[in-house]
């Protein structure tokens, strides 16, 4: 089978992406890396930066908030049932 001519090509800005990520203490996502590259004079789209990160197995770190911590583990119960229970007009035995 014939391979695509650019299959083995290394992206020329991959090293720049790695350097920006290292300078940002490896917390930056594609958007921040793109902005930092633009400040350095390198033009690249966010999609291209994201593809480079994906190819290298790199993901941005996220911050967990108190709300996120409550959502993990046990499901929170609602203070009252969502469905109103219909009650008999007169209790039985009267």
CSV table of C-alpha atoms in Angstrom, one decimal, residues 1-84:
chain,number,residue,atom,x,y,z
A,1,UNK,CA,0.0,0.0,0.0
A,2,UNK,CA,1.3,3.5,-0.8
A,3,UNK,CA,1.6,5.8,2.2
A,4,UNK,CA,0.8,9.4,2.2
A,5,UNK,CA,3.9,11.6,1.4
A,6,UNK,CA,3.6,13.5,4.6
A,7,UNK,CA,3.0,10.5,6.8
A,8,UNK,CA,6.5,10.5,8.3
A,9,UNK,CA,6.8,14.3,8.4
A,10,UNK,CA,7.6,16.0,11.7
A,11,UNK,CA,5.8,19.3,12.3
A,12,UNK,CA,8.4,22.1,12.3
A,13,UNK,CA,6.6,23.9,15.3
A,14,UNK,CA,6.4,20.7,17.5
A,15,UNK,CA,9.6,21.8,19.3
A,16,UNK,CA,8.2,25.3,19.9
A,17,UNK,CA,5.0,23.7,21.3
A,18,UNK,CA,7.1,21.6,23.6
A,19,UNK,CA,9.2,24.6,24.8
A,20,UNK,CA,6.1,26.7,25.5
A,21,UNK,CA,4.5,23.9,27.4
A,22,UNK,CA,7.7,23.4,29.4
A,23,UNK,CA,7.9,27.1,30.2
A,24,UNK,CA,4.3,27.0,31.4
A,25,UNK,CA,5.1,24.3,33.9
A,26,UNK,CA,3.2,21.8,31.7
A,27,UNK,CA,-0.2,23.2,32.6
A,28,UNK,CA,-1.1,24.9,29.3
A,29,UNK,CA,-3.7,23.8,26.9
A,30,UNK,CA,-3.8,24.3,23.2
A,31,UNK,CA,-5.3,27.8,23.4
A,32,UNK,CA,-2.7,29.2,25.8
A,33,UNK,CA,0.1,27.6,23.8
A,34,UNK,CA,-1.2,29.1,20.6
A,35,UNK,CA,-1.3,32.6,22.2
A,36,UNK,CA,2.3,32.1,23.5
A,37,UNK,CA,3.5,31.1,20.1
A,38,UNK,CA,1.9,34.1,18.5
A,39,UNK,CA,3.7,36.3,21.0
A,40,UNK,CA,6.9,34.7,19.9
A,41,UNK,CA,6.0,35.4,16.2
A,42,UNK,CA,5.1,31.8,15.3
A,43,UNK,CA,1.8,31.5,13.4
A,44,UNK,CA,-0.2,28.3,14.1
A,45,UNK,CA,-3.9,27.5,14.5
A,46,UNK,CA,-5.3,26.1,17.7
A,47,UNK,CA,-6.3,22.9,15.8
A,48,UNK,CA,-2.7,22.4,14.7
A,49,UNK,CA,-1.4,22.9,18.2
A,50,UNK,CA,-4.0,20.5,19.5
A,51,UNK,CA,-3.1,17.9,16.9
A,52,UNK,CA,0.6,18.1,17.9
A,53,UNK,CA,-0.3,17.7,21.5
A,54,UNK,CA,-2.5,14.7,20.7
A,55,UNK,CA,0.2,13.0,18.7
A,56,UNK,CA,2.6,13.4,21.6
A,57,UNK,CA,0.0,12.2,24.1
A,58,UNK,CA,0.0,15.5,26.0
A,59,UNK,CA,-3.1,16.8,27.8
A,60,UNK,CA,-3.6,20.0,29.7
A,61,UNK,CA,-4.1,19.9,33.5
A,62,UNK,CA,-7.4,20.9,34.9
A,63,UNK,CA,-8.2,22.3,38.3
A,64,UNK,CA,-10.8,20.5,40.4
A,65,UNK,CA,-13.2,22.8,42.2
A,66,UNK,CA,-15.3,22.0,45.3
A,67,UNK,CA,-18.3,21.4,43.0
A,68,UNK,CA,-16.4,18.8,41.0
A,69,UNK,CA,-15.3,17.0,44.1
A,70,UNK,CA,-19.0,16.7,45.2
A,71,UNK,CA,-19.9,15.2,41.8
A,72,UNK,CA,-17.5,12.3,42.0
A,73,UNK,CA,-18.0,9.2,44.1
A,74,UNK,CA,-21.5,9.0,45.6
A,75,UNK,CA,-24.3,10.6,43.9
A,76,UNK,CA,-25.9,13.5,45.7
A,77,UNK,CA,-29.5,13.0,46.8
A,78,UNK,CA,-32.0,15.7,46.2
A,79,UNK,CA,-33.5,17.3,49.4
A,80,UNK,CA,-37.0,16.3,48.3
A,81,UNK,CA,-38.3,13.8,45.7
A,82,UNK,CA,-38.7,15.2,42.2
A,83,UNK,CA,-42.1,13.5,41.7
A,84,UNK,CA,-45.0,14.6,43.9
